[in-house]
Tab-separated table of C-alpha atoms in Angstrom:
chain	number	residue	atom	x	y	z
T	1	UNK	CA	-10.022	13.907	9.808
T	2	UNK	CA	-8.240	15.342	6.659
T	3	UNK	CA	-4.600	14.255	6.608
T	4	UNK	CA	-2.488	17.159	7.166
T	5	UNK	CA	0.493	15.834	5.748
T	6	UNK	CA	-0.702	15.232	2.274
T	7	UNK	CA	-2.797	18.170	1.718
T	8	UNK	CA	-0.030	20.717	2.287
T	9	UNK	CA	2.803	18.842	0.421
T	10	UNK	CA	0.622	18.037	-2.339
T	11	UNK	CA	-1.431	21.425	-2.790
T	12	UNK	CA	1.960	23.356	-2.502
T	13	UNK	CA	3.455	21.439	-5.310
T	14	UNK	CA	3.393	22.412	-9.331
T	15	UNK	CA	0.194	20.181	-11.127
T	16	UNK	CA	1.316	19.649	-14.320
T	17	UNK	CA	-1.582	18.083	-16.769
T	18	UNK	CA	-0.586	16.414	-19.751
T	19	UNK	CA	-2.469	17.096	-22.689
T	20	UNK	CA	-2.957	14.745	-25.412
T	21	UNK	CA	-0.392	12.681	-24.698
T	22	UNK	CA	-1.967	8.993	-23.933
T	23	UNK	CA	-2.667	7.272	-21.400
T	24	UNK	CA	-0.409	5.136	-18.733
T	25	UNK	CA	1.101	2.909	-21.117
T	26	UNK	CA	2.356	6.248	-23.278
T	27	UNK	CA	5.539	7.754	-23.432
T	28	UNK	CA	4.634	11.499	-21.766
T	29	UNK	CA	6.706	14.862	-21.532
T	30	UNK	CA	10.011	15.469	-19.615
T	31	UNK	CA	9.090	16.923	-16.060
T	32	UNK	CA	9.099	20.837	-15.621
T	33	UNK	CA	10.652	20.610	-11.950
T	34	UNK	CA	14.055	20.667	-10.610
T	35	UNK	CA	15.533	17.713	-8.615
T	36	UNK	CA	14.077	17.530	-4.567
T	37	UNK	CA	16.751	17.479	-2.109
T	38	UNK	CA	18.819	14.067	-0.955
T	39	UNK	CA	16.660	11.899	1.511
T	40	UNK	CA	18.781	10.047	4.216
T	41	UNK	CA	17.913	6.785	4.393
T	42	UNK	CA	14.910	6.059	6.722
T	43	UNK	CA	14.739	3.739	9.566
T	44	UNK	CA	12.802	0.340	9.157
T	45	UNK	CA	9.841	-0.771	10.545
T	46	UNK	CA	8.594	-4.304	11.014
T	47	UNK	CA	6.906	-5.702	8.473
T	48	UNK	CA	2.814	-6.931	8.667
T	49	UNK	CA	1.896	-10.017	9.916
T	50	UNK	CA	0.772	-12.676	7.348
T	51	UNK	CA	-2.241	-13.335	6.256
T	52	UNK	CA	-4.430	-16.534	5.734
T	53	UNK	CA	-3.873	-17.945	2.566
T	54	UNK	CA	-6.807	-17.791	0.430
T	55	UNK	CA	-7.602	-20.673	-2.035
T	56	UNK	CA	-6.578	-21.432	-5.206
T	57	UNK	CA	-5.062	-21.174	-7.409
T	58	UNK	CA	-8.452	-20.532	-9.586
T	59	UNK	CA	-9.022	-22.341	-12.635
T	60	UNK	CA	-8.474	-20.479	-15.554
T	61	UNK	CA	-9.472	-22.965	-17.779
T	62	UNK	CA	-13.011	-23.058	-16.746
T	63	UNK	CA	-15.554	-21.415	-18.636
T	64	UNK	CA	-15.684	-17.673	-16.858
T	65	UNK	CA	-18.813	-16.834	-14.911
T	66	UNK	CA	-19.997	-13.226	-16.449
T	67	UNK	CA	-20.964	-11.295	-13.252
T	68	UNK	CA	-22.315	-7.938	-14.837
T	69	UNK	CA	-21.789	-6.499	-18.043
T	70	UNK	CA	-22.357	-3.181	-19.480
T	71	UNK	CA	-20.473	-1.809	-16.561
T	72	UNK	CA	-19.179	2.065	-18.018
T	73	UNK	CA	-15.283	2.083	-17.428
T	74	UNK	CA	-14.814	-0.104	-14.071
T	75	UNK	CA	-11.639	0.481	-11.716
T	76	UNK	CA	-11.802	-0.209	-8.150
T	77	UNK	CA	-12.979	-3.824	-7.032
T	78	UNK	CA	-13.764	-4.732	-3.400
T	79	UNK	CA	-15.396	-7.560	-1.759
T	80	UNK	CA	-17.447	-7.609	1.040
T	81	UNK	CA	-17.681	-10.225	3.520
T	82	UNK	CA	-19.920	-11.921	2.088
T	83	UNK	CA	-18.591	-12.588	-1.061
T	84	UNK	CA	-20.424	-9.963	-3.419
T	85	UNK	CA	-18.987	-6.582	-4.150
T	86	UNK	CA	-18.996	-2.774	-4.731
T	87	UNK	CA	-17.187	-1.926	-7.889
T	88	UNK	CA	-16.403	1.492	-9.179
T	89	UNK	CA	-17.304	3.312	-12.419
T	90	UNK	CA	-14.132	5.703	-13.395
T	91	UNK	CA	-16.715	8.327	-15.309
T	92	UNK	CA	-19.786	8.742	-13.912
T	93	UNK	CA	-18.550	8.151	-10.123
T	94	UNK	CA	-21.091	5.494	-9.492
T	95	UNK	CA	-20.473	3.050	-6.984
T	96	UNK	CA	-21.979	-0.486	-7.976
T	97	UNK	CA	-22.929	-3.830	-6.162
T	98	UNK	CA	-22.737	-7.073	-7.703
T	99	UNK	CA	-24.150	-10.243	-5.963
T	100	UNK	CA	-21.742	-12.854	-4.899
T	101	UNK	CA	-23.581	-14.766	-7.429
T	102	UNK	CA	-23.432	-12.790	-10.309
T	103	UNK	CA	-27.049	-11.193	-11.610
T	104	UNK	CA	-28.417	-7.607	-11.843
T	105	UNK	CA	-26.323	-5.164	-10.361
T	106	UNK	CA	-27.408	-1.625	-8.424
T	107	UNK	CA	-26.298	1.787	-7.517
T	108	UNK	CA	-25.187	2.158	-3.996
T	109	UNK	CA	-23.476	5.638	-4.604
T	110	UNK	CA	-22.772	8.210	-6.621
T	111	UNK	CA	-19.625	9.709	-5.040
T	112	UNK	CA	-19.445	13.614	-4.676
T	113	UNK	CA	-16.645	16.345	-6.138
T	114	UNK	CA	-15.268	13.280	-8.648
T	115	UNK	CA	-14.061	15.011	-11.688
T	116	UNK	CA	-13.100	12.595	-14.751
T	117	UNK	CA	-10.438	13.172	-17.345
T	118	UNK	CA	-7.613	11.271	-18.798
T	119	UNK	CA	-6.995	8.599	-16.458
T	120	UNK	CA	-8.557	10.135	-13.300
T	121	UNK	CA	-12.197	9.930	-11.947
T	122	UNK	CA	-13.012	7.578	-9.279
T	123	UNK	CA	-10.463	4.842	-8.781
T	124	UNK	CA	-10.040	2.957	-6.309
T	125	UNK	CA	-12.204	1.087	-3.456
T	126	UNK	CA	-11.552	-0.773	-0.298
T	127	UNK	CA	-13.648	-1.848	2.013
T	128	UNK	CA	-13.128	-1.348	5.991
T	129	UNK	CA	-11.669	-4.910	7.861
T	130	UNK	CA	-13.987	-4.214	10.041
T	131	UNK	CA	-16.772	-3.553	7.381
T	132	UNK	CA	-19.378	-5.882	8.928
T	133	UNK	CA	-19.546	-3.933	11.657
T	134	UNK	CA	-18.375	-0.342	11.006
T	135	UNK	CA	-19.792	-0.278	7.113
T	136	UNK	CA	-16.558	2.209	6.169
T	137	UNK	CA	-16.464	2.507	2.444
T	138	UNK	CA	-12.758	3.833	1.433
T	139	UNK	CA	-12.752	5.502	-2.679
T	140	UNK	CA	-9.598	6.747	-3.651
T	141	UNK	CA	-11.115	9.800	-6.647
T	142	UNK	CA	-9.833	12.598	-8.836
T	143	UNK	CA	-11.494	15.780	-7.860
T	144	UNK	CA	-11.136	19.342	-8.976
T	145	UNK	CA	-7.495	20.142	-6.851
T	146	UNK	CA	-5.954	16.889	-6.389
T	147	UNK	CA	-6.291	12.742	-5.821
T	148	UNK	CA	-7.802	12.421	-2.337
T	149	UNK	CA	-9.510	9.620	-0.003
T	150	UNK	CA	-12.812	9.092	1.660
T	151	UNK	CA	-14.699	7.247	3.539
T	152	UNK	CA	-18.494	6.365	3.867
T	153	UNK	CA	-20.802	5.141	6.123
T	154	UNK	CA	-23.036	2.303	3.543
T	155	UNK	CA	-26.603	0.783	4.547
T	156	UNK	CA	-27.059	-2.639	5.418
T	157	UNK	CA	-28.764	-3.078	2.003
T	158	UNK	CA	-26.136	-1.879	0.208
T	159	UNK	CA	-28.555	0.462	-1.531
T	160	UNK	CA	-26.996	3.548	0.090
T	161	UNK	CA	-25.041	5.566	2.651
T	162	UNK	CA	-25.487	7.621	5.741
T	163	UNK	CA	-24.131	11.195	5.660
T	164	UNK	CA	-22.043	12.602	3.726
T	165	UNK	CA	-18.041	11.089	2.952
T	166	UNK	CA	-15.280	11.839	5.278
T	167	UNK	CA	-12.584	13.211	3.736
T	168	UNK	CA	-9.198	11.379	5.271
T	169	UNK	CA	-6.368	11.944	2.773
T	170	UNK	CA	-5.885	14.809	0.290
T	171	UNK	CA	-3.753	16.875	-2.107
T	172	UNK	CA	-2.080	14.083	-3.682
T	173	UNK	CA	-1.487	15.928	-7.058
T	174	UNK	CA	-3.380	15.253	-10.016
T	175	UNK	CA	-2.532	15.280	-13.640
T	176	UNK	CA	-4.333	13.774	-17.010
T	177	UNK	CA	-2.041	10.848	-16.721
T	178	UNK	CA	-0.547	8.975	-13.970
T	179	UNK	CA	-2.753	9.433	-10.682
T	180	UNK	CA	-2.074	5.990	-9.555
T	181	UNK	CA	-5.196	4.969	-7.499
T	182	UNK	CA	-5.278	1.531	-6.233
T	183	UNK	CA	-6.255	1.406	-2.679
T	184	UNK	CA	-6.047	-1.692	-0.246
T	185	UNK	CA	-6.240	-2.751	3.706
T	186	UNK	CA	-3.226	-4.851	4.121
T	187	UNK	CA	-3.065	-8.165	6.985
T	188	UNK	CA	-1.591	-5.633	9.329
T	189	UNK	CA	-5.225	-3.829	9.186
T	190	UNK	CA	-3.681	-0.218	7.644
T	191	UNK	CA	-4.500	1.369	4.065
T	192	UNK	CA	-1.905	1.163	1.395
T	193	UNK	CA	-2.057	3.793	-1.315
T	194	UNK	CA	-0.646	3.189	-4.567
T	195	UNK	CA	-0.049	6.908	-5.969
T	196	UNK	CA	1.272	8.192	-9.523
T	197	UNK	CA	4.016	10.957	-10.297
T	198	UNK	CA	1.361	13.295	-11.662
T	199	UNK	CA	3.408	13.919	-14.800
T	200	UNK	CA	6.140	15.410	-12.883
T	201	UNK	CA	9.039	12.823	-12.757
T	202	UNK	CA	11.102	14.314	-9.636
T	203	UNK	CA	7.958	14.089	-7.084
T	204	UNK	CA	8.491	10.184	-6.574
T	205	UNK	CA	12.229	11.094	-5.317
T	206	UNK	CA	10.950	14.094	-2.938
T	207	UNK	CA	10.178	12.383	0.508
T	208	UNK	CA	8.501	15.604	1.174
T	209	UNK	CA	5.617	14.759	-1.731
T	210	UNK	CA	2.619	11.937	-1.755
T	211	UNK	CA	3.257	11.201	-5.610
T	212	UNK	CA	5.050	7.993	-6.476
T	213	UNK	CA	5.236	6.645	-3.528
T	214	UNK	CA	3.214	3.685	-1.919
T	215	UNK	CA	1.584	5.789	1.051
T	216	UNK	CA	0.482	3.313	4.259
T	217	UNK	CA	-2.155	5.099	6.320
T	218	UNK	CA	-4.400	4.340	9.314
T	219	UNK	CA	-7.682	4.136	9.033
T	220	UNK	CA	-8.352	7.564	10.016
T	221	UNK	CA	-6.284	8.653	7.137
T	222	UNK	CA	-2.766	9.638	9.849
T	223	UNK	CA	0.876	8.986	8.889
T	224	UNK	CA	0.718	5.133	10.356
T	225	UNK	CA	2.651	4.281	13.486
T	226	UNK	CA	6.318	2.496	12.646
T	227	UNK	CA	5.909	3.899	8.755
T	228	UNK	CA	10.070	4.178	7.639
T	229	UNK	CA	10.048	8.172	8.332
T	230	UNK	CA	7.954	8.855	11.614
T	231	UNK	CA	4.935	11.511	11.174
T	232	UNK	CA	4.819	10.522	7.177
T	233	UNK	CA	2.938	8.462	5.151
T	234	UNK	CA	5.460	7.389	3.049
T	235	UNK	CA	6.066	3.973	2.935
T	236	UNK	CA	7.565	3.396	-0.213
T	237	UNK	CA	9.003	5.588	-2.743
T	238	UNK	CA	10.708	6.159	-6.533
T	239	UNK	CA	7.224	4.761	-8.142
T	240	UNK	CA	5.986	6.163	-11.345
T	241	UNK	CA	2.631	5.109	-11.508
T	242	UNK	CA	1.390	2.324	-9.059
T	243	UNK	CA	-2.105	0.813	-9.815
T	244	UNK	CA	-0.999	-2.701	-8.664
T	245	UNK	CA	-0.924	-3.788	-4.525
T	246	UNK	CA	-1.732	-7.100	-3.239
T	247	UNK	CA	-0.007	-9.235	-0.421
T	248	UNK	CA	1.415	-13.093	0.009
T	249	UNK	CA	1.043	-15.837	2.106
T	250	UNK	CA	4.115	-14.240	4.032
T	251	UNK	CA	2.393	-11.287	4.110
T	252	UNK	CA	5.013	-9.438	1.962
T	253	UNK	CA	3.352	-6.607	-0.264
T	254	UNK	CA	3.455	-6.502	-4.111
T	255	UNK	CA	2.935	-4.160	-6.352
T	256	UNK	CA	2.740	-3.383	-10.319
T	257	UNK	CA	4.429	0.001	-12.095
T	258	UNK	CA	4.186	1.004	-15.309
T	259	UNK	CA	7.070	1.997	-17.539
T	260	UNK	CA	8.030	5.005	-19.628
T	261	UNK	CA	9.174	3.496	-22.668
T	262	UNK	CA	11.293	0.197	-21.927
T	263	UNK	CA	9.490	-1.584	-19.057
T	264	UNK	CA	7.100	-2.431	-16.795
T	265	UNK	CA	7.542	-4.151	-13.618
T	266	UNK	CA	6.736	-6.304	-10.853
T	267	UNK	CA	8.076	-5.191	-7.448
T	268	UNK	CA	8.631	-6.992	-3.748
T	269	UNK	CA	7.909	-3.732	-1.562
T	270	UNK	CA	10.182	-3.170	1.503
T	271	UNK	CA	9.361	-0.211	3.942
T	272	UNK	CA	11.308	2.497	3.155
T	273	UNK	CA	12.913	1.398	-0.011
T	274	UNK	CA	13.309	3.758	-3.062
T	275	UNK	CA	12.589	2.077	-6.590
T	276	UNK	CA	14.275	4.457	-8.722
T	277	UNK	CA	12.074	6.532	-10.644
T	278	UNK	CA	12.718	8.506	-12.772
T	279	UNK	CA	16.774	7.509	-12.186
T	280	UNK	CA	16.009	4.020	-13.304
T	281	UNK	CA	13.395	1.879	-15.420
T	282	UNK	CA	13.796	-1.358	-14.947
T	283	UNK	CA	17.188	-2.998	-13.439
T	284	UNK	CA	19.474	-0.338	-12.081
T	285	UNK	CA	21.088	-1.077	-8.644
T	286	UNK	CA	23.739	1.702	-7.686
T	287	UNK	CA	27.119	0.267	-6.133
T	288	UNK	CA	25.450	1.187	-2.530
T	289	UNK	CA	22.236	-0.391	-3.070
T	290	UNK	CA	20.673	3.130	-3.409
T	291	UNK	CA	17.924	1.627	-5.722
T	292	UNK	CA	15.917	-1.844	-4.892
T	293	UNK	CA	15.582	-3.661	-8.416
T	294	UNK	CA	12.234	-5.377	-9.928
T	295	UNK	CA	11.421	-9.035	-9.714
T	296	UNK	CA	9.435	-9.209	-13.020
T	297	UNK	CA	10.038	-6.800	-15.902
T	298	UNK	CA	8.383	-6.660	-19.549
T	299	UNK	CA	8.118	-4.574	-22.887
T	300	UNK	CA	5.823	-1.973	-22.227
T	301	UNK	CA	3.504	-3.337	-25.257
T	302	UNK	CA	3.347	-6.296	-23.645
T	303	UNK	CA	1.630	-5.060	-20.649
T	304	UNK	CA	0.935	-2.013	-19.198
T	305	UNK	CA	0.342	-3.559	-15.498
T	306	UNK	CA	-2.566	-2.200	-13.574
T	307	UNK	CA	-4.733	-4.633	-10.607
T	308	UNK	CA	-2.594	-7.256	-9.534
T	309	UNK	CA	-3.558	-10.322	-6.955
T	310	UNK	CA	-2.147	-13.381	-5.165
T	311	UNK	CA	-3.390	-16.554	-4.281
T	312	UNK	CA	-1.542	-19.201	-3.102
T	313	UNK	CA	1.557	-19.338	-5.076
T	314	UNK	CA	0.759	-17.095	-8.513
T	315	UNK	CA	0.699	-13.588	-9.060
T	316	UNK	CA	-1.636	-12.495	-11.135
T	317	UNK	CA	-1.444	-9.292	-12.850
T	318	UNK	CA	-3.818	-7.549	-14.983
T	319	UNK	CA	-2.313	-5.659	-18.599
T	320	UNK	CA	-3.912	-3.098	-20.307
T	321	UNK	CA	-2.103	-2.211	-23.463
T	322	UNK	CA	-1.061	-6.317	-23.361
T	323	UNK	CA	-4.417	-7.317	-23.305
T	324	UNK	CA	-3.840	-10.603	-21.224
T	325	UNK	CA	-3.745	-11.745	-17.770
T	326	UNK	CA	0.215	-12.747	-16.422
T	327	UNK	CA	0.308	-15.674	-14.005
T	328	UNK	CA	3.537	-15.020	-12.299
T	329	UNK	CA	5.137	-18.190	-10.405
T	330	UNK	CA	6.006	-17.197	-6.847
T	331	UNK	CA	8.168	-18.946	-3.994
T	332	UNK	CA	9.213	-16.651	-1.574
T	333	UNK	CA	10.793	-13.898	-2.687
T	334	UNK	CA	11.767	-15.708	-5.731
T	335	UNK	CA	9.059	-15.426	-9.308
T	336	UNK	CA	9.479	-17.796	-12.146
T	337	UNK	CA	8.669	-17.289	-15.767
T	338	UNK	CA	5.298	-15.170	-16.123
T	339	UNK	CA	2.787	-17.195	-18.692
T	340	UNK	CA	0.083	-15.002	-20.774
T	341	UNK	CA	-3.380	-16.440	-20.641
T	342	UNK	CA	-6.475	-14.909	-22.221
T	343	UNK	CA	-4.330	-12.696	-24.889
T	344	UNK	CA	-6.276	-10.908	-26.580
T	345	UNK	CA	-9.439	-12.793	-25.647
T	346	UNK	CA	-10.983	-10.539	-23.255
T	347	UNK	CA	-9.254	-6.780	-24.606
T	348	UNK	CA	-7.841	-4.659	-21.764
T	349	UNK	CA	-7.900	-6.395	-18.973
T	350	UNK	CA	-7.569	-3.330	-15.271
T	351	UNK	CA	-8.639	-5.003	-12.171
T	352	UNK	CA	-8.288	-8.457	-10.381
T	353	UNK	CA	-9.144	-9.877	-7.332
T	354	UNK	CA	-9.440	-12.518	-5.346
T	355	UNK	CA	-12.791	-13.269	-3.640
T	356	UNK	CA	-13.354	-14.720	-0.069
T	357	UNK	CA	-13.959	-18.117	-1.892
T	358	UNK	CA	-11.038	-18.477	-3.941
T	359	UNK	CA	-12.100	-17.333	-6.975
T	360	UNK	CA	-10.728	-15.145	-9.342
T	361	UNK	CA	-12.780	-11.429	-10.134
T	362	UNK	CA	-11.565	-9.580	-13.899
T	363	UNK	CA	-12.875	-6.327	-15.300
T	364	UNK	CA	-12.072	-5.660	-18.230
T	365	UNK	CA	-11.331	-1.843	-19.735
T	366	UNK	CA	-12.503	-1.997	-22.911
T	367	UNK	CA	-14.972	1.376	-23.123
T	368	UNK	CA	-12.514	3.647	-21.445
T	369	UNK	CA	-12.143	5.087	-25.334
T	370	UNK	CA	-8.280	2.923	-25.923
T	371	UNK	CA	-10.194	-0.296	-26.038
T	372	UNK	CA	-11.725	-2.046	-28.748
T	373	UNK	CA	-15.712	-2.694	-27.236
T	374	UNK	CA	-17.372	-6.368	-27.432
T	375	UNK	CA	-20.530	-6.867	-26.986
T	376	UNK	CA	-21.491	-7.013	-23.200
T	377	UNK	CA	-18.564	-4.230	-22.309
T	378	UNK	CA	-17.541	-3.645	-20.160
T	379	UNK	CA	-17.487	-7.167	-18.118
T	380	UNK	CA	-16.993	-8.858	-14.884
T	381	UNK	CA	-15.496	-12.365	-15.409
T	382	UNK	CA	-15.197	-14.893	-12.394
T	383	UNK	CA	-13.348	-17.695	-12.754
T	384	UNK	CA	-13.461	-20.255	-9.889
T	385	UNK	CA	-10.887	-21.534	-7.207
T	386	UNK	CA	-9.128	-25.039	-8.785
């Protein structure tokens, strides 16, 4: 079922697209809109259970598996249980599968209504918790109105689907830059939805609007029961363009942002909190507490934060414009002094994960036109669990 919710607040709201002016890691335009209206503070719900701790950490020292190369602009990453994965192409809306042990990779699907441009096309992927059962396939894609979510039904052979995708979320507004687009099942067993501001800086304040916010959704694509505001999807709000989500050993959610011009960030996501876009970049706490500050901030050049993921106790974080992976330190709540590896080495680096066994999946971004192309580009790098 098409989530009500999002379609009318997003369709009903102004889509401004930036032309020419970048990508994510770019300075962009001053919004066009006025201010939304004050949002009282919303109740909070209890937070998902934990997770089991995958293993790790990997070993970036070791000499990187290549899983596929010549993949055309990858995005989305998701594993399936049994350890390979369906990866998305951002252009030509192709849907791949890679063995768990690296080797020649197919098309499962070529996803319908995905129109490319700027930063949008098909994004994200998840896969359903359930998948070995159910076979749900979840891509979060720019098409011709908006940013939306579906779901399909793949073969056992991963070499197709059956009938056509299930729309579950739309009219989260689209722009040339910022559409967010990372999409994830957290250990509570609901969708998380890392969205973008669209180019239109007061959306991520309007509780009312699906833009820069973190949106947490049941599978069915509905509000999801004890969300902050009840009937919304909201879940998190004042982002400016989330492409970042992963969870801890506590089960506590991360997630990446991308800065205007000063910094990028690293944020502990509470229910209901607001982050401060476009009031604050960076640190910026009010004397009530209005805004929840970052753990991790950097320069914007050294950056530009997309995929992020955890295991055991380092966040690792994926930087386009910076061209490296960060290994964040984590204890808690509490991160300790962020270490570059790979600069440079690899180019722009958009997507990790962590597979079932440990190890640690990298795309790189290199042929998405801002990247200087290698030989083999784009690439899948695994590096294995220490």
């Amino acid at each position: 079922m098409t989530q009500r919710v999002g379609t009318s607040l997003g369709l009903a709201l102004i889509m401004v697209l930036a032309a020419g002016c970048g990508e994510d890691e770019s300075p962009e335009a001053a919004a066009t809109t006025g201010p939304p209206p004050a949002a009282s503070a919303p109740p909070q719900p209890s937070a998902p259970s934990a997770s089991p701790r995958p293993a790790g950490p990997p070993d970036l020292g070791a000499q990187p598996q290549q899983m596929a190369t010549d993949v055309e602009v990858p995005w989305g990453l998701t594993f399936l249980p049994d350890g390979s994965a369906f990866v998305a192409e951002r252009e030509t809306a192709r849907v791949r599968h890679v063995p768990a042990n690296g080797g020649e990779t197919h098309e499962v699907y070529e996803v319908p209504g995905v129109e490319p441009g700027g930063e949008g096309g098909l994004l994200g992927l998840a896969v359903s918790p359930d998948f070995a059962t159910d076979r749900w396939l979840y891509a979060y894609f720019t098409a011709a109105d908006d940013n939306r979510i579906v779901r399909v039904k793949v073969r056992a052979d991963n070499r197709g689907v059956d009938g056509d995708p299930e729309e579950i979320f739309t009219g989260i507004a689209k722009a040339n830059i910022h559409n967010g687009g990372r999409i994830a099942f957290g250990p509570d067993g609901l969708l998380y939805v890392g969205t973008g501001d669209a180019n239109v800086k007061p959306r991520s304040q309007d509780p009312r609007s699906p833009n820069g916010k973190i949106l947490r959704l049941t599978p069915e694509g509905d509000a999801a029961p004890g969300n902050p505001t009840e009937g919304s999807p909201v879940f998190s709000l004042g982002h400016r363009n989330v492409q970042g989500l992963a969870w801890d050993a506590d089960g506590k959610l991360w997630a990446t942002e991308f800065g205007q011009n000063r910094l990028d960030e690293v944020n502990q996501i509470e229910p209901g909190r607001n982050y401060g876009w476009p009031d604050v970049e960076g640190e910026g706490d009010t004397a009530d507490g209005k805004y929840t500050n970052p753990k991790v901030t950097w320069g914007t050049s050294e950056s530009s934060p997309s995929g992020m993921a955890i295991a055991g106790d380092t966040i690792y974080v994926a930087a386009l414009r910076g061209e490296r992976l960060w290994a964040i330190p984590l204890d808690g709540q509490n991160t300790g002094e962020p270490k570059a590896e790979f600069s440079g080495e690899y180019g722009r680096i958009r997507t990790v994960e962590i597979a079932p066994d440990g190890a640690l999946w990298m795309t790189t971004s290199n042929t998405d036109g801002r990247g200087d192309v290698r030989d083999g580009d784009d690439r899948i790098l695994r590096f294995p669990a220490g």
